[in-house]
PDB file of C-alpha atoms and ligand atoms in Angstrom:
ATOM      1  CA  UNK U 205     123.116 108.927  80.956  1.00  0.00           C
ATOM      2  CA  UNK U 206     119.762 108.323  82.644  1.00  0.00           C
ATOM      3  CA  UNK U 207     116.104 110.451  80.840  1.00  0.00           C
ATOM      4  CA  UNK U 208     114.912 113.388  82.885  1.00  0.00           C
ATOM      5  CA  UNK U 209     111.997 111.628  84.864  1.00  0.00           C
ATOM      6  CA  UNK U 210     108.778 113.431  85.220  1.00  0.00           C
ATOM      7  CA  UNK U 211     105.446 112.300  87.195  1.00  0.00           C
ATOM      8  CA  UNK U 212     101.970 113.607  85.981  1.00  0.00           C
ATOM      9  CA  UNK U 213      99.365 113.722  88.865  1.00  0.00           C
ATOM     10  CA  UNK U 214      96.118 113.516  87.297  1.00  0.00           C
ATOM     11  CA  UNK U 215      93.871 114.784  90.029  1.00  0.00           C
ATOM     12  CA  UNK U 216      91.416 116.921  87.646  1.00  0.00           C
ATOM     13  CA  UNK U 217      88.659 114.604  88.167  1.00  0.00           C
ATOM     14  CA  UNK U 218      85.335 115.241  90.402  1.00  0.00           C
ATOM     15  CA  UNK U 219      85.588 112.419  92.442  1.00  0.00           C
ATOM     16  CA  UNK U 220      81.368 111.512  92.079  1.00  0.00           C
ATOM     17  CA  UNK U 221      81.660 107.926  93.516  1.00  0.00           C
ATOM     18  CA  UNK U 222      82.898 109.122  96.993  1.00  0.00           C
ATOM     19  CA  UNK U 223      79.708 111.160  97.574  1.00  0.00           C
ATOM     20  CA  UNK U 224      81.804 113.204  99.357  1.00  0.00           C
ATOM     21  CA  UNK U 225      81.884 117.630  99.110  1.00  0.00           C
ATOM     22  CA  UNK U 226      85.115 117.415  98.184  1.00  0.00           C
ATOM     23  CA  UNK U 227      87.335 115.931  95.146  1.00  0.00           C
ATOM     24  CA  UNK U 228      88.730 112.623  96.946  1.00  0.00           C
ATOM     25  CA  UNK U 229      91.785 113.487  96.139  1.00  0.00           C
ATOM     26  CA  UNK U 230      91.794 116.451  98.459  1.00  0.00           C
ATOM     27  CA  UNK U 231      89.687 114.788 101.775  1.00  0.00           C
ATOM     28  CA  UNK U 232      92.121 114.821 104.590  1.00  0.00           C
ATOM     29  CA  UNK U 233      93.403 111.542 105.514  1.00  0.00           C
ATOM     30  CA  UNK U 234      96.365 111.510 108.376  1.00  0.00           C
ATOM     31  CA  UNK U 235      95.580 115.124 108.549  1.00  0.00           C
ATOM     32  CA  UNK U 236      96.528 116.357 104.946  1.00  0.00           C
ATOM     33  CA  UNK U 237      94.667 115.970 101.495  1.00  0.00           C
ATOM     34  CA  UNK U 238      95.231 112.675 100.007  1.00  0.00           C
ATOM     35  CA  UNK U 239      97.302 113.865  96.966  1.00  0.00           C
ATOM     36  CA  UNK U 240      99.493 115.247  98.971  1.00  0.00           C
ATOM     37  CA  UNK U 241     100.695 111.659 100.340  1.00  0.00           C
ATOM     38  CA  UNK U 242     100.690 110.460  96.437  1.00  0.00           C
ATOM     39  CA  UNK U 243     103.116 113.216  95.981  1.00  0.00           C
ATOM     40  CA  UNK U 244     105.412 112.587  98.669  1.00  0.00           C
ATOM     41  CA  UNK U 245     105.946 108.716  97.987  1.00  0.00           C
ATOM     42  CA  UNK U 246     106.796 109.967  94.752  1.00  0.00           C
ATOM     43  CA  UNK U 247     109.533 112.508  95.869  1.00  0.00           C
ATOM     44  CA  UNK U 248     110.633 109.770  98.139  1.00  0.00           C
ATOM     45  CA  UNK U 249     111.442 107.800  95.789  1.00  0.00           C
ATOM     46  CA  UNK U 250     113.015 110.606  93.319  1.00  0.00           C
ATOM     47  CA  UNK U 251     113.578 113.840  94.529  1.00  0.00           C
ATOM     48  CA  UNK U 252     114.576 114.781  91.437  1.00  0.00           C
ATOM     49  CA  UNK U 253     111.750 113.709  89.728  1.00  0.00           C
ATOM     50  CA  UNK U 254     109.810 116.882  87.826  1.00  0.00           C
ATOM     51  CA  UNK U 255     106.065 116.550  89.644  1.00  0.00           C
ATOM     52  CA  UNK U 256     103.339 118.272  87.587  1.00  0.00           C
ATOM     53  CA  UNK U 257     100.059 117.934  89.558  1.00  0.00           C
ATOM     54  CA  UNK U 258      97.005 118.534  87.334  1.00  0.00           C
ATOM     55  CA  UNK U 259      93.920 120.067  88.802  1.00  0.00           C
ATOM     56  CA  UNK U 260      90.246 121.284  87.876  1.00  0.00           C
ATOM     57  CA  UNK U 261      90.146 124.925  87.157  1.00  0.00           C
ATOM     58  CA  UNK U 262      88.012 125.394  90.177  1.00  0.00           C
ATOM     59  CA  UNK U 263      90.712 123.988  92.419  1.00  0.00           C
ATOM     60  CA  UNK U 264      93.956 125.848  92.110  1.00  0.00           C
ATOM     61  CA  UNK U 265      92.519 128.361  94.664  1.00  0.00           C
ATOM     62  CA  UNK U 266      92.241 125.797  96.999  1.00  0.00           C
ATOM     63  CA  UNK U 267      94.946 123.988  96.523  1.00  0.00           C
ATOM     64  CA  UNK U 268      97.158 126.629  96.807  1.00  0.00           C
ATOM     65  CA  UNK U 269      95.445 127.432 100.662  1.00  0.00           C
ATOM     66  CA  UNK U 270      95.755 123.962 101.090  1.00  0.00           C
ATOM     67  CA  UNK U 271      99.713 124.026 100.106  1.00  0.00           C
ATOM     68  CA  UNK U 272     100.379 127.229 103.076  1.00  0.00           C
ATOM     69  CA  UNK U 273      98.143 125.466 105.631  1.00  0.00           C
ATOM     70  CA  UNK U 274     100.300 122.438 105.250  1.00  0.00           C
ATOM     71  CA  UNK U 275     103.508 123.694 105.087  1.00  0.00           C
ATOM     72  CA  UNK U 276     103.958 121.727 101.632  1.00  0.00           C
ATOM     73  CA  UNK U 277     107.685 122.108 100.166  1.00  0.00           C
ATOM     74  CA  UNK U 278     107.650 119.940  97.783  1.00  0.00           C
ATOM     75  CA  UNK U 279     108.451 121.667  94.201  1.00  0.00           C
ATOM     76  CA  UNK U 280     106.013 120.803  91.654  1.00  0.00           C
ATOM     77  CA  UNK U 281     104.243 122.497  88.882  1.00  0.00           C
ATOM     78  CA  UNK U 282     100.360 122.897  88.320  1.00  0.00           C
ATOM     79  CA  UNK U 283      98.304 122.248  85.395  1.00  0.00           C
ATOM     80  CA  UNK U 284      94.847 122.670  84.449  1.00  0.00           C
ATOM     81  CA  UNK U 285      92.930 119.643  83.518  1.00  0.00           C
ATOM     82  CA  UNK U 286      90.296 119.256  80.653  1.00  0.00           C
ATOM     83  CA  UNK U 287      86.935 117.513  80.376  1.00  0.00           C
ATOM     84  CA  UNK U 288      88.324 113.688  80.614  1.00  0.00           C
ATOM     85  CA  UNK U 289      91.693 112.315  81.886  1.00  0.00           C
ATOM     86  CA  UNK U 290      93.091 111.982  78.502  1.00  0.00           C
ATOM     87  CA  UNK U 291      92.271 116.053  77.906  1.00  0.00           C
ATOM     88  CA  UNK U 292      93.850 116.435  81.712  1.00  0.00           C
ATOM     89  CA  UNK U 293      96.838 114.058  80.902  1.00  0.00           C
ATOM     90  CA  UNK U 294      97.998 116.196  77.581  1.00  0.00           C
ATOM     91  CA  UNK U 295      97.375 119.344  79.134  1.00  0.00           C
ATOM     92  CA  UNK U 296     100.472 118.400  81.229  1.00  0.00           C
ATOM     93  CA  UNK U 297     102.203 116.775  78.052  1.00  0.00           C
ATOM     94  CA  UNK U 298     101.846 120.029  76.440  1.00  0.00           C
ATOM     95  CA  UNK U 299     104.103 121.580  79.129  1.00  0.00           C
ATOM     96  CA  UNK U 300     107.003 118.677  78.486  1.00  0.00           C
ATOM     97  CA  UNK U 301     109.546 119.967  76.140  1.00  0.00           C
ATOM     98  CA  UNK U 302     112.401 117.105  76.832  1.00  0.00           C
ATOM     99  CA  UNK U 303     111.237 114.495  73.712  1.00  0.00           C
ATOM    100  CA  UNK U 304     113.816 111.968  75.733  1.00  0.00           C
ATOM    101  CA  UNK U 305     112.063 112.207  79.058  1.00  0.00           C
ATOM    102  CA  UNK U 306     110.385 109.426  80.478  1.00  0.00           C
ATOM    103  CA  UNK U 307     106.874 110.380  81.869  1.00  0.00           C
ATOM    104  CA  UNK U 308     104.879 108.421  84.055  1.00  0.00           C
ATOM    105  CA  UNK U 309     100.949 109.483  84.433  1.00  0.00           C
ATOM    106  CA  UNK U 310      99.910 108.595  88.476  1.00  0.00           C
ATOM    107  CA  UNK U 311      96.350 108.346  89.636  1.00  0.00           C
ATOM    108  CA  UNK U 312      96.787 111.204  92.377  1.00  0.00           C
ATOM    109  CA  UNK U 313      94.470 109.216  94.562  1.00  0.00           C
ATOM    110  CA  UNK U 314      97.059 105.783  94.538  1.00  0.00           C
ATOM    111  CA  UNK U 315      99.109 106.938  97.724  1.00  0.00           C
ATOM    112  CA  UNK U 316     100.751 103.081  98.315  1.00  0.00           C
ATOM    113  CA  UNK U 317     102.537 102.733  95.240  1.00  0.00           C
ATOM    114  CA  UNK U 318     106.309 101.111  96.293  1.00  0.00           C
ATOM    115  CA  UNK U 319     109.463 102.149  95.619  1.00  0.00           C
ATOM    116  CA  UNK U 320     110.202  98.768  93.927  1.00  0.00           C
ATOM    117  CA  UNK U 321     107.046  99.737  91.450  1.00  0.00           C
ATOM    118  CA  UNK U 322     108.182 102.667  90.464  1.00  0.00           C
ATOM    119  CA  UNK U 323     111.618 101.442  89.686  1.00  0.00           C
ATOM    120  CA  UNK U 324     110.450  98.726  87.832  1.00  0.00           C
ATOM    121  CA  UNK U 325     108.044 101.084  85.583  1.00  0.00           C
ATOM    122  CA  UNK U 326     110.680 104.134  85.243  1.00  0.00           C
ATOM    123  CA  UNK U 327     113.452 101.360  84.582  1.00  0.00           C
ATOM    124  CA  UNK U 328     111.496  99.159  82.113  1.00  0.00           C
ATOM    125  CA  UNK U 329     110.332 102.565  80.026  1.00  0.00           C
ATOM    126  CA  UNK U 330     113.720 103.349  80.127  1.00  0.00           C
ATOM    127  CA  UNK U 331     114.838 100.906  77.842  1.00  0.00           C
ATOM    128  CA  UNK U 332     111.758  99.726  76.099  1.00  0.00           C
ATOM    129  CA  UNK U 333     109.843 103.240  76.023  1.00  0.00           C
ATOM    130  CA  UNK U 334     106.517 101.532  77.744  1.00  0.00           C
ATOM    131  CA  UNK U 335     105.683 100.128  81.257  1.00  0.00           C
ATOM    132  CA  UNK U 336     102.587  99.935  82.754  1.00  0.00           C
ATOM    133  CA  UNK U 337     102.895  98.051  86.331  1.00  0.00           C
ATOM    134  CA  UNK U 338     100.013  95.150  86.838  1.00  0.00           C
ATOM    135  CA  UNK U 339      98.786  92.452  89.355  1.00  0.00           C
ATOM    136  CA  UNK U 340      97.054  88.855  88.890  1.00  0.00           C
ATOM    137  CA  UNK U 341      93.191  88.457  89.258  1.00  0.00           C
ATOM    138  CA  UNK U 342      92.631  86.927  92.842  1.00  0.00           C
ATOM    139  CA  UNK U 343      88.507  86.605  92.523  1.00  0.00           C
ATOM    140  CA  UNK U 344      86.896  84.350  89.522  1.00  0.00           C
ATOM    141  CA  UNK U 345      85.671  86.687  86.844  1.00  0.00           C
ATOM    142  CA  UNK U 346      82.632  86.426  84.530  1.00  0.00           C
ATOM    143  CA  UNK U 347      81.815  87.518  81.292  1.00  0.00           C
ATOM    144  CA  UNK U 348      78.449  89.131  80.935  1.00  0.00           C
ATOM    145  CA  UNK U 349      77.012  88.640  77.110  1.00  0.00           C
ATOM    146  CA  UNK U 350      73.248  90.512  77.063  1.00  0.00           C
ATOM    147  CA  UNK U 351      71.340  88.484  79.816  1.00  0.00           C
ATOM    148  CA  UNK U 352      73.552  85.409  79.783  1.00  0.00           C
ATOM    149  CA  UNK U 353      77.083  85.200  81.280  1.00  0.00           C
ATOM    150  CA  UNK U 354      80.232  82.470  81.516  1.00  0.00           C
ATOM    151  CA  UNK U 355      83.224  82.124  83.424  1.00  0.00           C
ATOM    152  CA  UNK U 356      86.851  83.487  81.976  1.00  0.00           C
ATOM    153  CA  UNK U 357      90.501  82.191  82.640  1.00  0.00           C
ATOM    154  CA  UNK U 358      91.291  84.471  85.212  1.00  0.00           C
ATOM    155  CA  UNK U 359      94.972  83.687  84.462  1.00  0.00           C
ATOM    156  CA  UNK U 360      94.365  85.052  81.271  1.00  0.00           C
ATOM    157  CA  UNK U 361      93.490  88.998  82.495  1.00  0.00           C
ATOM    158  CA  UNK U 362      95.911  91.259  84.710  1.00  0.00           C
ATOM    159  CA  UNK U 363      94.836  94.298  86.972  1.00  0.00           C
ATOM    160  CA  UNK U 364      95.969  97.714  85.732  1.00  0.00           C
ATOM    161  CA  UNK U 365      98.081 100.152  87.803  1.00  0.00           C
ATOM    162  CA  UNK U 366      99.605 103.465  87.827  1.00  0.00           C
ATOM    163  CA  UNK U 367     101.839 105.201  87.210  1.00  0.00           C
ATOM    164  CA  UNK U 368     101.882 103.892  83.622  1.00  0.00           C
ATOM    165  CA  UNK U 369     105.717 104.944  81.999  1.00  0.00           C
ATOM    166  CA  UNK U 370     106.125 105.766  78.581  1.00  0.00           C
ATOM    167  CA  UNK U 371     109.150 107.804  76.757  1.00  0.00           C
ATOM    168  CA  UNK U 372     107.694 111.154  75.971  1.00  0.00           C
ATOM    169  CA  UNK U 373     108.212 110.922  72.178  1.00  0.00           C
ATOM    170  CA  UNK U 374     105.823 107.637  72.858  1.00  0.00           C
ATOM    171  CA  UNK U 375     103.446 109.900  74.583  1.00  0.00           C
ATOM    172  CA  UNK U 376     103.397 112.832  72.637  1.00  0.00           C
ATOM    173  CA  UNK U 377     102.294 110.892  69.409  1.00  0.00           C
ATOM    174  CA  UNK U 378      99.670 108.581  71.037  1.00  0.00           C
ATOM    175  CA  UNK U 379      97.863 111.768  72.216  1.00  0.00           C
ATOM    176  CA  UNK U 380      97.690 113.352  69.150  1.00  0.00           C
ATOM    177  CA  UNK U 381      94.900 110.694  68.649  1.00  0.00           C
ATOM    178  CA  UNK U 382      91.595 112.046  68.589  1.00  0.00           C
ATOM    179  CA  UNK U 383      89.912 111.361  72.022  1.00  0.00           C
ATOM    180  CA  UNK U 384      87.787 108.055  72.103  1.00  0.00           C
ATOM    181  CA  UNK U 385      85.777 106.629  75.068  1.00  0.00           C
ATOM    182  CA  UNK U 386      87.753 103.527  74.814  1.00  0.00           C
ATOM    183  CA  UNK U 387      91.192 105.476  76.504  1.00  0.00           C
ATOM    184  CA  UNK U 388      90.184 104.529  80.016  1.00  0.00           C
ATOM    185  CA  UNK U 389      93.913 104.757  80.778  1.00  0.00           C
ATOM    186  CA  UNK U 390      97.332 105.421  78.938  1.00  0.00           C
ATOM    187  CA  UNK U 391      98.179 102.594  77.665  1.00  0.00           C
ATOM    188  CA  UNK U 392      95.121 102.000  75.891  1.00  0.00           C
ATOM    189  CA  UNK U 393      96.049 105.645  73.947  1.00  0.00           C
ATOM    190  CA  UNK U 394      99.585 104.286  73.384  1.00  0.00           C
ATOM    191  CA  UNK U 395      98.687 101.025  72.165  1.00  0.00           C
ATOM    192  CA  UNK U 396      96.020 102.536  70.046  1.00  0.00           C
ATOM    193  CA  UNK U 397      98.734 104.629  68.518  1.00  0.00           C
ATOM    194  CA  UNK U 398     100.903 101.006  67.492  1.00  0.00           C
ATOM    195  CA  UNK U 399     103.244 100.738  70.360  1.00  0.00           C
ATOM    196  CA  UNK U 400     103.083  97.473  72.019  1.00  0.00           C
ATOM    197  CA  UNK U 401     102.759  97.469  76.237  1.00  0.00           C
ATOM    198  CA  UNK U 402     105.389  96.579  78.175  1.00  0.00           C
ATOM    199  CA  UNK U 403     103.870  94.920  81.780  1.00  0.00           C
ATOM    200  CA  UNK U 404     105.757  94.922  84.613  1.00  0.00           C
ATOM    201  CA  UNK U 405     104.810  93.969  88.156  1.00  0.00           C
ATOM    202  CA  UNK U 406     102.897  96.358  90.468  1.00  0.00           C
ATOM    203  CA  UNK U 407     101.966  96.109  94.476  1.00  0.00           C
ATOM    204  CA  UNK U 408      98.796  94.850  95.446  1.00  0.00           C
ATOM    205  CA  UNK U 409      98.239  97.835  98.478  1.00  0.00           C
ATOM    206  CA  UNK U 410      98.608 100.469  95.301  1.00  0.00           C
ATOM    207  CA  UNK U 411      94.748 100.707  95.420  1.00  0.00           C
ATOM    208  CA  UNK U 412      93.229 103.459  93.515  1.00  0.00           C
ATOM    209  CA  UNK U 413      90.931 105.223  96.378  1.00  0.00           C
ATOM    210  CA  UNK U 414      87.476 105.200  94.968  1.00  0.00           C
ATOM    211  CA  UNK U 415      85.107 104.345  98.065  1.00  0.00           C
ATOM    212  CA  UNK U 416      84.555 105.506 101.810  1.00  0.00           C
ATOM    213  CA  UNK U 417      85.751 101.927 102.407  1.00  0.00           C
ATOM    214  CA  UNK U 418      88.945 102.826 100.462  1.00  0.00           C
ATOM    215  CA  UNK U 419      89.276 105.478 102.635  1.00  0.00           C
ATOM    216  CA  UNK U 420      89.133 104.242 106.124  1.00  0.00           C
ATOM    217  CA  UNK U 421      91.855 101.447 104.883  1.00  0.00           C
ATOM    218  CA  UNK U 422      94.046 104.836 103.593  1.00  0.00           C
ATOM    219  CA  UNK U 423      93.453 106.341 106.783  1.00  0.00           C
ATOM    220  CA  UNK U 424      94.502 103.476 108.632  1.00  0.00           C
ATOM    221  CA  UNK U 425      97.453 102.597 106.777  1.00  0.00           C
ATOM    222  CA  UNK U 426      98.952 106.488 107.277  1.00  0.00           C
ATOM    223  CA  UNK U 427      97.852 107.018 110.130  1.00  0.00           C
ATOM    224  CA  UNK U 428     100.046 103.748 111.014  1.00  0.00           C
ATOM    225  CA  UNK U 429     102.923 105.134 109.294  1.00  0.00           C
TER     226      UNK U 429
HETATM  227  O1  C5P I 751      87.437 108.880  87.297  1.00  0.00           O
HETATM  228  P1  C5P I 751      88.642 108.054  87.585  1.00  0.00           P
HETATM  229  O2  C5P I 751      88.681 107.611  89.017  1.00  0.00           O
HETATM  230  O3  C5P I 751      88.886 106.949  86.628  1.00  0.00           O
HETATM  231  O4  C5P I 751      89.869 109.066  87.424  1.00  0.00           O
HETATM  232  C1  C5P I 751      91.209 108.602  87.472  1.00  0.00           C
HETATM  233  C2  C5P I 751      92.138 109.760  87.742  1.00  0.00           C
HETATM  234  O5  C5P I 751      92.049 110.717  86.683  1.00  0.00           O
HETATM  235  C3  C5P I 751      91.779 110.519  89.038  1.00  0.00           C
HETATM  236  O6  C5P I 751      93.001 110.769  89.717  1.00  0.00           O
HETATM  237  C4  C5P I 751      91.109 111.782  88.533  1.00  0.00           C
HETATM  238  O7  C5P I 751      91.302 112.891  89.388  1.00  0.00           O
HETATM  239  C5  C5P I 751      91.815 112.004  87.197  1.00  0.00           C
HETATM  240  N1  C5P I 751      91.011 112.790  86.231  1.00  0.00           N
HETATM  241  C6  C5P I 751      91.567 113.967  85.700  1.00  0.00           C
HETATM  242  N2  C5P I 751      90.831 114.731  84.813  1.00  0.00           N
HETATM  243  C7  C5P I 751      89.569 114.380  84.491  1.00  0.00           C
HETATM  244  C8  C5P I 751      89.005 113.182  85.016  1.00  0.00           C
HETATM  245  C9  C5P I 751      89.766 112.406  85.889  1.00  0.00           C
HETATM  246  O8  C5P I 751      92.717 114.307  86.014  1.00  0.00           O
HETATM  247  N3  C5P I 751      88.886 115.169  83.651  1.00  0.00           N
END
């Protein structure tokens, strides 16, 4: 019999690099907050998938407007977040009782995620109890050392993706770990706890939407849709 799937939002962050007045996960693109798209690719691919969308404290107000004005039907829970992602991402672990589930943590600003991603990462942590979806280096890369630098075997490094699938027994050790500034993401928590990181491949359009730049291309691509 297949796990209980569940897909943690993360969308507690304050979005600083967008400059914008607003989180970017909640500036309208194709006339609803971004997250909202995340969301719905996700229930399109699952719609029984359990959604728990984290948010900053400050937030749930408006989120909840933003859920009326929208006409949003989707069923999902709400969480509140903590200082970093890894204090947002086990706020919503907290809330996951099902040891057997599997659990994938989604950047709630990475809209274009495909079906055949998600498959592949809720598949592969099926069986193996870790997938985190990645793509080849297209640029040349450097390595910077103090003031001097050299070139790296770009076949060597992979890009990192969400939503990053783990079995929630997986999960719910790893962030028992005391918080470090190294857990940029969740596999670096789970491999810091001993489990080794099952890759699997991801789609180059899912883009986590950092810039205004991002943003226009998001807007585009909806709006197309
Ligand atoms: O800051 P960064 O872009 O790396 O954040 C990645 C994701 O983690 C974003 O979706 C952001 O909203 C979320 N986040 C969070 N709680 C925090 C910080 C970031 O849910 N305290």
């Amino acid at each position: 019999m297949r796990s209980n799937r569940y897909a943690v939002i993360v969308a507690a962050g304050s979005g600083k690099r967008m400059g914008a007045p607003l989180p970017k996960q909640f500036l309208p693109i194709a006339d609803k907050p971004l997250v909202m798209h995340t969301m719905e690719r996700l229930h399109a691919f699952d719609s029984e998938m359990n959604l728990l969308l984290v948010l900053h404290p400050d937030y749930m107000t408006y989120w909840n407007e933003c859920v009326l004005q929208h006409g949003f039907k989707i069923t999902h829970s709400v969480v509140a977040g903590g200082e970093e992602r890894f204090h947002s991402v086990k706020c919503a672990l907290n809330t996951i009782a099902d040891m057997n589930a599997v659990v994938g943590v989604h950047d709630g600003v990475r809209p274009f995620v495909s079906f055949e991603t998600l498959a592949r990462c809720y598949e592969q942590a099926e069986t193996s109890g870790t997938a985190v979806p990645v793509i080849p280096v297209n640029d040349s890369l450097r390595e910077v050392i103090g003031v001097t630098n050299r070139a790296v075997e770009r076949s060597q490094f992979r890009i990192v993706q969400t939503p990053q699938c783990f079995r929630m027994d997986i999960l719910r050790s790893a962030f028992h770990q005391p918080y470090t500034t190294a857990f940029t993401d969740d596999a670096s928590v789970v491999e810091a706890a001993g489990y080794s990181i099952h890759l699997v491949e991801g789609n180059r359009d899912n883009v986590k939407i950092t810039t205004p730049e991002d943003l226009l291309r998001a807007e585009w691509l909806l709006g197309r849709a």
